Short mmCIF file of C-alpha atoms in Angstrom, two decimals:
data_model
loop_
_atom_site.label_atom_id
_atom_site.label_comp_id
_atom_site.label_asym_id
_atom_site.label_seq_id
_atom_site.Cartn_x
_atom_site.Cartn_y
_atom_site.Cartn_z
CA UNK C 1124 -17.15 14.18 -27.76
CA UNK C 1125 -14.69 17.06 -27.72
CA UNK C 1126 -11.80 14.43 -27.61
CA UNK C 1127 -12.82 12.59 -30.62
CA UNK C 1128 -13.91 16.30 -32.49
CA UNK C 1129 -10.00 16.90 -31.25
CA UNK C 1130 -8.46 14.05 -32.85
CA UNK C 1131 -9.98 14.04 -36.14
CA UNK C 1132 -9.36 17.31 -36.21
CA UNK C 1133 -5.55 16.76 -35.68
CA UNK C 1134 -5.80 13.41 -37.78
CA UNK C 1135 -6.75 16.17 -40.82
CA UNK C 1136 -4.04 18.78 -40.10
CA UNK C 1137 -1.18 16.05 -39.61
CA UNK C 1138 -2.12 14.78 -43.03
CA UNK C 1139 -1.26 18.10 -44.64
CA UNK C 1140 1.84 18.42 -42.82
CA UNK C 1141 2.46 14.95 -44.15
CA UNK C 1142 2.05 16.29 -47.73
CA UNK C 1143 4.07 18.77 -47.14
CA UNK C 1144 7.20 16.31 -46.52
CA UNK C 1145 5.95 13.57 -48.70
CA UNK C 1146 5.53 16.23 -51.77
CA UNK C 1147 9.26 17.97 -51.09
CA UNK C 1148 10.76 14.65 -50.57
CA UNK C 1149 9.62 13.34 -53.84
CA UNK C 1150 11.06 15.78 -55.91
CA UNK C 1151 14.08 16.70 -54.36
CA UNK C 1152 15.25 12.54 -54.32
CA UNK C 1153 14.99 12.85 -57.80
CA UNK C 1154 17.10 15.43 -58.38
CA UNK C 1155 20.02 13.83 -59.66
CA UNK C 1156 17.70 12.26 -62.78
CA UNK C 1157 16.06 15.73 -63.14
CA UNK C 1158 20.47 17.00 -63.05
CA UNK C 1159 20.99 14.44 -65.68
CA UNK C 1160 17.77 14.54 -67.99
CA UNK C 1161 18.59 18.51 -68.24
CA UNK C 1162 22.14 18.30 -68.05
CA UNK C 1163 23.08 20.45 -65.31
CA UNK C 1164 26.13 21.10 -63.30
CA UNK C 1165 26.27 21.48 -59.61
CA UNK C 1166 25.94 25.18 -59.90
CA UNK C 1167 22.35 25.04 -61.53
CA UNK C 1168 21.12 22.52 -59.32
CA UNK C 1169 21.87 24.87 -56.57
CA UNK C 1170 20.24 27.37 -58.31
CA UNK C 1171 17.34 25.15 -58.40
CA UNK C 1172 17.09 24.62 -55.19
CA UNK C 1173 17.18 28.33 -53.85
CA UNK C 1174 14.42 29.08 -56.67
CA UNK C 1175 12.24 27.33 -54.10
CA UNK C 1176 13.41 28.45 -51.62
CA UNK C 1177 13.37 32.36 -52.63
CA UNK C 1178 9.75 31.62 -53.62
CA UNK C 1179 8.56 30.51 -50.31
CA UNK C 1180 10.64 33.35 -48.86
CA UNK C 1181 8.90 35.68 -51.68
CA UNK C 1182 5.34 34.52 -51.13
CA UNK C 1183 4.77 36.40 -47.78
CA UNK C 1184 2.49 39.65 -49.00
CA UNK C 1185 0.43 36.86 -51.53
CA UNK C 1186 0.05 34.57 -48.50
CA UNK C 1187 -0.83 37.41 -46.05
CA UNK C 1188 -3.85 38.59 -48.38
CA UNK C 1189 -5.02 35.14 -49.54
CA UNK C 1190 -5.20 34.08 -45.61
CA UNK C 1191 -7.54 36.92 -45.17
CA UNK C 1192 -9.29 36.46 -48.50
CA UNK C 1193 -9.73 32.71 -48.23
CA UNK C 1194 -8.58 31.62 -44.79
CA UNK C 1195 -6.40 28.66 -43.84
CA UNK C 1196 -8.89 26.05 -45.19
CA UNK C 1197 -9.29 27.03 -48.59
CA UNK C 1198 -6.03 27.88 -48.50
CA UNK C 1199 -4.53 24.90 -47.35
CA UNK C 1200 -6.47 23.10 -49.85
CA UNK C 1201 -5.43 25.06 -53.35
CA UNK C 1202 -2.24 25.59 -52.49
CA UNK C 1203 -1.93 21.83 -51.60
CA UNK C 1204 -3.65 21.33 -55.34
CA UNK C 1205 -0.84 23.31 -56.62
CA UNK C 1206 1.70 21.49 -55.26
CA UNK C 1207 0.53 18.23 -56.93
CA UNK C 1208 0.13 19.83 -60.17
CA UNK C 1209 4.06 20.92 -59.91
CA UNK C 1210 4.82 17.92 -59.44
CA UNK C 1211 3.48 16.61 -62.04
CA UNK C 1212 4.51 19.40 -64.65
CA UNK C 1213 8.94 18.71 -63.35
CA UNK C 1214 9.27 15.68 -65.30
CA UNK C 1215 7.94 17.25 -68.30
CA UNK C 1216 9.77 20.64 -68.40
CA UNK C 1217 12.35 20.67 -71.69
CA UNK C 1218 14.56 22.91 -70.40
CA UNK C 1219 16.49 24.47 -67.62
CA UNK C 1220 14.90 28.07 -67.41
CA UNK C 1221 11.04 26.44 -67.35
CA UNK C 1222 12.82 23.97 -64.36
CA UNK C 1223 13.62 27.57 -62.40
CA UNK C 1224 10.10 28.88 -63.18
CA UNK C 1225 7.92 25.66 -62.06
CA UNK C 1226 10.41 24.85 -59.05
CA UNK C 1227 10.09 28.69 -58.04
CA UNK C 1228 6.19 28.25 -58.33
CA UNK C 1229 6.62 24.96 -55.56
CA UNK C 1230 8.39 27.26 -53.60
CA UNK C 1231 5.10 29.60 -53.51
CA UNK C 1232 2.75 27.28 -52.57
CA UNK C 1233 4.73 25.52 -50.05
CA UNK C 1234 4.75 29.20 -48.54
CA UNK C 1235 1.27 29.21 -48.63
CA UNK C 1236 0.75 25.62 -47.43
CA UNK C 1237 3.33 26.06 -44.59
CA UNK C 1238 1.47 29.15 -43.39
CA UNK C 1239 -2.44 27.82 -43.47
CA UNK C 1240 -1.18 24.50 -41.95
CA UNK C 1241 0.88 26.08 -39.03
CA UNK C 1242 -2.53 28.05 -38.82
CA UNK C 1243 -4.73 25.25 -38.57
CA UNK C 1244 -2.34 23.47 -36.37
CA UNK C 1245 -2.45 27.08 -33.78
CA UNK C 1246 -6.09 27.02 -33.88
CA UNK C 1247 -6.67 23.20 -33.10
CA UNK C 1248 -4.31 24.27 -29.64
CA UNK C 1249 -5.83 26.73 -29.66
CA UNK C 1250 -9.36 26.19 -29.76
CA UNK C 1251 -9.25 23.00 -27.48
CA UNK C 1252 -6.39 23.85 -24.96
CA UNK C 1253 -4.32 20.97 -25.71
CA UNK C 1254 -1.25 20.98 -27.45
CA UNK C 1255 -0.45 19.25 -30.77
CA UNK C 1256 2.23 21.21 -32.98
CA UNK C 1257 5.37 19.46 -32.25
CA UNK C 1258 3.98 16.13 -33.04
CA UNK C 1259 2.40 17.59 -36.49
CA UNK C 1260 5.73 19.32 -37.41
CA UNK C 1261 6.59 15.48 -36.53
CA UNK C 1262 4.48 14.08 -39.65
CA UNK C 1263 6.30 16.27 -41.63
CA UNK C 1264 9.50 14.35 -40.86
CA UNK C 1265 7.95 11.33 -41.59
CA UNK C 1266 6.68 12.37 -44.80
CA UNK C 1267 10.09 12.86 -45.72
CA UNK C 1268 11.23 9.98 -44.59
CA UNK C 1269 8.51 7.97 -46.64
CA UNK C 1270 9.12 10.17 -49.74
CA UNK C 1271 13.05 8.57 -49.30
CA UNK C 1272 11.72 5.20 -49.03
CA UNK C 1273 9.08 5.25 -51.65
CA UNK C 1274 12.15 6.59 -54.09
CA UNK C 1275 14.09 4.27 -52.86
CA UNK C 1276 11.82 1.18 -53.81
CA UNK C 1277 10.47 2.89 -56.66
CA UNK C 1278 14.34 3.10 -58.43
CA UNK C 1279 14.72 -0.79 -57.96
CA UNK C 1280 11.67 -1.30 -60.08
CA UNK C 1281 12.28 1.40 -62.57
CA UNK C 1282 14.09 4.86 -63.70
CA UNK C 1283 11.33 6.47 -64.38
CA UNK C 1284 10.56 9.60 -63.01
CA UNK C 1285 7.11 9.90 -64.49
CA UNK C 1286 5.99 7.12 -63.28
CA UNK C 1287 7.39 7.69 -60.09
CA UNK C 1288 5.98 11.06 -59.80
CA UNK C 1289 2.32 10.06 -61.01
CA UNK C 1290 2.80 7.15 -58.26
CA UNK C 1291 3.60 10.11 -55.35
CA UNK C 1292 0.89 11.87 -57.04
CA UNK C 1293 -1.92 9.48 -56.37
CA UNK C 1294 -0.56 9.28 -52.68
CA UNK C 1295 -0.79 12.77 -52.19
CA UNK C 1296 -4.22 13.35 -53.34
CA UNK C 1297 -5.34 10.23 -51.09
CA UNK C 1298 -3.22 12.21 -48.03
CA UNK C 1299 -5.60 15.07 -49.42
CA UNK C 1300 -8.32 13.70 -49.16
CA UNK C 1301 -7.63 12.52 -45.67
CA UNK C 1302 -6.87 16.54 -44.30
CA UNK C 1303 -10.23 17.77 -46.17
CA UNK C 1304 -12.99 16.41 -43.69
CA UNK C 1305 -12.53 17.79 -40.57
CA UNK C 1306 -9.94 20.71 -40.90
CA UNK C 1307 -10.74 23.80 -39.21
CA UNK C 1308 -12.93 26.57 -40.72
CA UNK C 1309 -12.19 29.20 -38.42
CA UNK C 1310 -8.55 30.00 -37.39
CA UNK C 1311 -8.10 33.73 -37.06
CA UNK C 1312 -7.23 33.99 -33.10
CA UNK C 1313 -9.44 36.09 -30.71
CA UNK C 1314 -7.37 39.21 -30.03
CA UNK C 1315 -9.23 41.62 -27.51
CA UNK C 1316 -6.15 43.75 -26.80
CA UNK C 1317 -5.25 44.43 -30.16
CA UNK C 1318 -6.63 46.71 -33.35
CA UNK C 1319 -9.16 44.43 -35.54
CA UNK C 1320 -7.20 44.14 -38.87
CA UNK C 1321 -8.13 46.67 -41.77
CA UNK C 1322 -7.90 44.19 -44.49
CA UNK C 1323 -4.45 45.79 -45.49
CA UNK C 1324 -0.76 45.16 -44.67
CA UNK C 1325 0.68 47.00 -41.76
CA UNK C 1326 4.01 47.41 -40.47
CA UNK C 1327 5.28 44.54 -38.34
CA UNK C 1328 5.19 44.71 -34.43
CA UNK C 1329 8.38 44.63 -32.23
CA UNK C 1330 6.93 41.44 -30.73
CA UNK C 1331 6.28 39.83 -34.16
CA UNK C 1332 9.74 41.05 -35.38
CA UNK C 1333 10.82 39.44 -31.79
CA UNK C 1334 9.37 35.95 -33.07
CA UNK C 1335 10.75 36.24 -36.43
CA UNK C 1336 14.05 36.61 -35.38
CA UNK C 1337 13.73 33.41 -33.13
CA UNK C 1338 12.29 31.77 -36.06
CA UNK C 1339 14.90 32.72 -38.37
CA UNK C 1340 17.81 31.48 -36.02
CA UNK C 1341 15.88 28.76 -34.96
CA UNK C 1342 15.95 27.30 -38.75
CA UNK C 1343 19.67 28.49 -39.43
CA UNK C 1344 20.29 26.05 -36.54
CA UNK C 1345 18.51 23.47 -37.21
CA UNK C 1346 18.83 23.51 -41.12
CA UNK C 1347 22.38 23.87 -41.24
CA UNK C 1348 23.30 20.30 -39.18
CA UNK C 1349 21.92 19.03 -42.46
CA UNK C 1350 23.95 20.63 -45.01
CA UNK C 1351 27.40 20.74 -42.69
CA UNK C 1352 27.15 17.70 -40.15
CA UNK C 1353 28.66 15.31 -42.71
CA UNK C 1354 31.56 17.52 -44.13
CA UNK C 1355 32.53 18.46 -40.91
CA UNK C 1356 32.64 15.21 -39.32
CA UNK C 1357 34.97 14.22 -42.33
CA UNK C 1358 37.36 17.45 -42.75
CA UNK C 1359 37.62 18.30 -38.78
CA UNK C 1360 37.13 15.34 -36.82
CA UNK C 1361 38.31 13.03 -39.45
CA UNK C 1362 35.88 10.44 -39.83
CA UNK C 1363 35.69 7.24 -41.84
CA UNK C 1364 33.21 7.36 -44.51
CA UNK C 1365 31.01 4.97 -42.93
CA UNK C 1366 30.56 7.13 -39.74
CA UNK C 1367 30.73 10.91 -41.39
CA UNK C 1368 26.59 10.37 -42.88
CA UNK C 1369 25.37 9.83 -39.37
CA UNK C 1370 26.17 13.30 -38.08
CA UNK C 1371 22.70 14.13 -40.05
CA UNK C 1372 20.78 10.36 -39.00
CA UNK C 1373 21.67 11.59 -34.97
CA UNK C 1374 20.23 14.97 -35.19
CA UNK C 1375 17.06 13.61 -37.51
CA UNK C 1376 15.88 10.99 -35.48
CA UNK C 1377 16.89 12.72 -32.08
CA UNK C 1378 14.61 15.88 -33.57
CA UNK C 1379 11.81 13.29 -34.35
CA UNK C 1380 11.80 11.34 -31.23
CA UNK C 1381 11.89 14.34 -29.05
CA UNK C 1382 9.08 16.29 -31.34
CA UNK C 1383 6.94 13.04 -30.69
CA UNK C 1384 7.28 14.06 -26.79
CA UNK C 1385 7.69 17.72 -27.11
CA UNK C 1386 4.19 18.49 -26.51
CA UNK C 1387 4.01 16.73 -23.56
CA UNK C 1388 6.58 19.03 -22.19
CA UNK C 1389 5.23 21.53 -23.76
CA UNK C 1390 1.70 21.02 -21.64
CA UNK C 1391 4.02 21.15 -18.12
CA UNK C 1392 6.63 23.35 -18.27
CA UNK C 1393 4.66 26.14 -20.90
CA UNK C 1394 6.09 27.06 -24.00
CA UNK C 1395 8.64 29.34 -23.08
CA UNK C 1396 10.76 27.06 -20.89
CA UNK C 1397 10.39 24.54 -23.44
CA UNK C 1398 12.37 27.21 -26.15
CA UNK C 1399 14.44 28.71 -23.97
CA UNK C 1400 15.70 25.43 -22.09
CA UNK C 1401 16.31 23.75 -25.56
CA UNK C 1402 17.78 26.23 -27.33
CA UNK C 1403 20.34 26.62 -24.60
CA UNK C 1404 20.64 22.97 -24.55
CA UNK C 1405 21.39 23.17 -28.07
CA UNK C 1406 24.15 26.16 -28.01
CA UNK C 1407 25.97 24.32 -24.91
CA UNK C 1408 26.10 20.55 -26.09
CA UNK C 1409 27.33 21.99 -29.58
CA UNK C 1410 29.64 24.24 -28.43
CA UNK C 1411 31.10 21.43 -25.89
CA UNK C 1412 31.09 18.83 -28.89
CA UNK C 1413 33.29 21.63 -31.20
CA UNK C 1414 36.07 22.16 -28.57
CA UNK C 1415 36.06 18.88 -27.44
CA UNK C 1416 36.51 17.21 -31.41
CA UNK C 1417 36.78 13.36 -31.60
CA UNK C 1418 33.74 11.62 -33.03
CA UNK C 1419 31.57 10.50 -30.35
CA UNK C 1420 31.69 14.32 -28.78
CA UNK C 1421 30.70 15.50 -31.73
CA UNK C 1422 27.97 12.70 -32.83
CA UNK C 1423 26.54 13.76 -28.73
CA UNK C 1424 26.87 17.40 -29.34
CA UNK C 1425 24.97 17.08 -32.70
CA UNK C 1426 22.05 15.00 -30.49
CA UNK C 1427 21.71 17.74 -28.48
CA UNK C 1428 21.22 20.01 -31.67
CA UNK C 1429 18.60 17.74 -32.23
CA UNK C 1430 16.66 17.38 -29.00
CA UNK C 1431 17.25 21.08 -28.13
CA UNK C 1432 15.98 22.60 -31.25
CA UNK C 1433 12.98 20.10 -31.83
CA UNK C 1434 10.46 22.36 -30.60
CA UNK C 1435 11.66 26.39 -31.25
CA UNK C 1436 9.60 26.17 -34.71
CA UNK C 1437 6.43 24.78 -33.49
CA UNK C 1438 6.05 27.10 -30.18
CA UNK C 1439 6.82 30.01 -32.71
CA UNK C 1440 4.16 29.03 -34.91
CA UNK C 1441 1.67 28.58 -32.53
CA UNK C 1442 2.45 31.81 -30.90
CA UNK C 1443 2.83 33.97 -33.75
CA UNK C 1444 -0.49 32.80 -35.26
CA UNK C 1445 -1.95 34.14 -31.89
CA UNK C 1446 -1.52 37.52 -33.41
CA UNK C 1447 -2.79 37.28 -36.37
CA UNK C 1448 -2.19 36.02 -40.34
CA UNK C 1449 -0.21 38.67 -41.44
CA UNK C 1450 2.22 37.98 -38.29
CA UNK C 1451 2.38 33.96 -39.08
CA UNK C 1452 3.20 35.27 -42.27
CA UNK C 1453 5.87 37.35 -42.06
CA UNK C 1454 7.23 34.66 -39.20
CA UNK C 1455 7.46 31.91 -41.45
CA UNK C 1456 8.93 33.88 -44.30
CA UNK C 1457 11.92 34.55 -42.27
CA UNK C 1458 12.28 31.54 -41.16
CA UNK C 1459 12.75 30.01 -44.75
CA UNK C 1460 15.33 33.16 -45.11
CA UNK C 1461 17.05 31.25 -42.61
CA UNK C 1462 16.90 28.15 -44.24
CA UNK C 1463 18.53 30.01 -47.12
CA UNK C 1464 21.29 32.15 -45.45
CA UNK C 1465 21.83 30.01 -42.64
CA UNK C 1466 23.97 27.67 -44.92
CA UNK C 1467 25.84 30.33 -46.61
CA UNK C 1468 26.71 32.08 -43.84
CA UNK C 1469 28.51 29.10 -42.65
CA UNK C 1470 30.45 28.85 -45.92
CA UNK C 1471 31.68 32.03 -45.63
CA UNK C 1472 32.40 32.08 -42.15
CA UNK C 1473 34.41 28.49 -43.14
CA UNK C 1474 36.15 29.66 -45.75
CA UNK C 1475 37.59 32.92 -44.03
CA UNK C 1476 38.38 31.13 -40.83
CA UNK C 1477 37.81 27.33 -40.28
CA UNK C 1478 34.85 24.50 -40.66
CA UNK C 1479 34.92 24.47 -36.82
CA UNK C 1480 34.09 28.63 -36.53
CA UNK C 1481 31.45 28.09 -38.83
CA UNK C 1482 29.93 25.35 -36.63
CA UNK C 1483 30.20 27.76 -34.09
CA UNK C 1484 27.92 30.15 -35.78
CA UNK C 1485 25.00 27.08 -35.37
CA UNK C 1486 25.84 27.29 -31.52
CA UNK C 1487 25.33 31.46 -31.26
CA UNK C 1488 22.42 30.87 -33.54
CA UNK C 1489 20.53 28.64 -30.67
CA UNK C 1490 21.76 31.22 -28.11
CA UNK C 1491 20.16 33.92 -29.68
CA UNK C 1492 17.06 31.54 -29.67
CA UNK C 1493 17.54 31.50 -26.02
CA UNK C 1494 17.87 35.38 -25.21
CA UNK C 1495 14.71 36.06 -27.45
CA UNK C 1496 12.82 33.97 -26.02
CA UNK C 1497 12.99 36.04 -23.14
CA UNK C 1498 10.75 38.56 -24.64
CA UNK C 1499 8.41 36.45 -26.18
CA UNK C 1500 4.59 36.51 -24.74
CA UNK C 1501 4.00 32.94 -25.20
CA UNK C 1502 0.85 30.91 -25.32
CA UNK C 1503 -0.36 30.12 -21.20
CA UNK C 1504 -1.33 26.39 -20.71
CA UNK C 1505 -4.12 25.81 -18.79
CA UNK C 1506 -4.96 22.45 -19.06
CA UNK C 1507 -4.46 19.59 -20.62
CA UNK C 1508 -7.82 18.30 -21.86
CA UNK C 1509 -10.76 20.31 -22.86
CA UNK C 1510 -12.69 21.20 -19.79
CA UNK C 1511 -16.66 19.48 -20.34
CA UNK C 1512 -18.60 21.59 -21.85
CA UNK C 1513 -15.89 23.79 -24.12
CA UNK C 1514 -16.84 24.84 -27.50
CA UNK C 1515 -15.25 23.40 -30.54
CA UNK C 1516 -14.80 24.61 -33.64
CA UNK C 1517 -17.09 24.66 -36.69
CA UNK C 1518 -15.73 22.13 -39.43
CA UNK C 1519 -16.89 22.04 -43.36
CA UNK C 1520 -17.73 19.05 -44.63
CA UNK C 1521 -19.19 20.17 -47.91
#
């Protein structure tokens, strides 16, 4: 019984982090129509895209009261609502400066979604001893990936983006109402050795700070093999334009294959190994790759960026949800300031010096994953199943 409780359970919270992917995906393969319907140059697309990004970054003290206010559920939920209705409202902005605003609002309630999800997803481990997170950070992948095909097929048929976007609509309130049955209505961790929360913001912990440092290196390093892989395989290595694209495709599918398994490892070696090995894995096969140069060094050295970092994000989730909302928060927000200055500080660190230094800045990225890991308190494992008898938690069906 507690097995099947656990799987629908998971069945619900993997469907939101599907959204999540399937709902970012949608909009963000469309942006060169949305670049051409506005007419905007490179600069304001860029712009566009760090409007969402600054708002999930922005969102943390309006997450951290609505998780207490309305908990992860209900949270999840609106926020998830919200998301559809942006999508909806992009095709039909006139102008450039209403694009910022209703891009900027995405980026809010993909903060909030983010956040209630990684909570749900803490308190299903949580609650039945078993792990899960790295395979629903997984279905967030492969929402992605089927927000790239559906664009893909949807183009052939027509341009669109309406009807494209009313299309990804429909699928996203059927993935809705998928999550709704049998998410989690309780999620706030049991926390005996620390003060019960007041309601009001307090000043981050060293631990939590701790976390949110891993977090925030742990997304510069695996965010950035996206926006560099393919330039520096071209400029540094020199290769052909065939090859240069599948500097991203290596660390992708290596990061979704190995998040399929992570928890696995996750279960037997504890969730500290699992960071602290990876992350190391991660700075040493990269660093290798970007002294050794020559393609297939490099395309090996980007796998290991890919298996290594594949499960830093969901063990910091699940282990700064264990103290609390305001912690998962404030975790999460730095990790999308990661996913904003992790690029940039590449650029710069490029531009001053070489491509190949600012690789290199990926590689001490995962090694300061490693040494903070150190002084994480991570989540025991105790077993792998439910023992007979365990309580479950409450669900709303209403």
């Amino acid at each position: 019984m507690a097995t099947a409780s656990f799987r629908r359970a998971k069945w619900s919270i993997a469907a939101l982090f599907c959204f999540l992917g399937f709902q970012y995906g949608t909009w963000v393969s469309r942006l060169p129509a949305l670049k051409t319907r506005l007419d905007l140059g490179a600069g304001e697309v860029g712009l566009l895209l760090m409007a969402c990004g600054a708002g999930a970054a922005a969102s943390f003290p309006l997450v951290a009261v609505l998780m207490r206010r309305l908990g992860s559920r209900r949270l999840s939920l609106a926020s998830a609502g919200c998301l559809i209705a942006v999508l909806g409202a992009l095709p039909a902005v006139p102008d450039y400066p209403l694009a910022l605003l209703a891009v900027c609002a995405d980026g809010v309630a993909v903060g909030c979604l983010n956040v209630a999800m990684n909570a749900q997803g803490a308190a299903l481990e949580h609650s039945y001893d078993r792990t899960a997170m790295s395979q629903l950070h997984a279905t967030f992948s492969a929402g992605l990936l089927a927000a790239a095909l559906l664009s893909s097929g949807v183009t052939t048929l027509t341009t669109s983006v309406p009807a494209h976007f009313a299309l990804a609509g429909a699928l996203l309130l059927l993935l809705l109402a998928a999550a709704r049955p049998a998410l989690l209505t309780h999620t706030e961790p049991d926390r005996p050795n620390q003060p019960r929360s007041t309601g009001r913001w307090t000043l981050p912990s060293w631990t939590t700070l701790l976390m949110g440092c891993a977090m925030a290196f742990g997304t510069i390093t695996e965010g950035a093999m996206n926006d560099w892989s393919t330039l520096y395989l071209k400029d540094e290595v020199k290769a052909s334009a065939t090859v240069a694209p599948l500097g991203i495709a290596v660390v992708s599918v290596m990061m979704l294959l190995a998040r399929l398994r992570a928890d696995r490892w996750r279960t037997r070696f504890g969730d500290g190994r699992v960071v602290r090995a990876g992350s190391a894995v991660a700075a040493a096969g990269l660093a290798l790759a970007l002294a050794a140069g020559g393609v297939v060094p490099t395309l090996l050295g980007f796998a290991c960026v890919g298996l290594g970092a594949t499960a830093v994000t969901p063990c910091v989730y699940v282990a700064a949800a264990g103290h609390g909302s305001d912690a998962l928060a404030l975790v999460a927000a730095m990790g999308t300031t990661g996913l904003l200055a992790g690029p940039a500080l590449i650029g710069f660190v490029a531009g001053a010096t070489t491509l190949t230094l600012g690789m290199t800045t990926v590689a001490v990225s995962a090694l300061i994953v490693t040494v903070t890991a150190f002084w994480i308190p991570w989540a025991d494992r105790v077993s792998v199943t439910a023992a007979p008898g365990a309580s479950v938690p409450a669900h709303e069906n209403a």
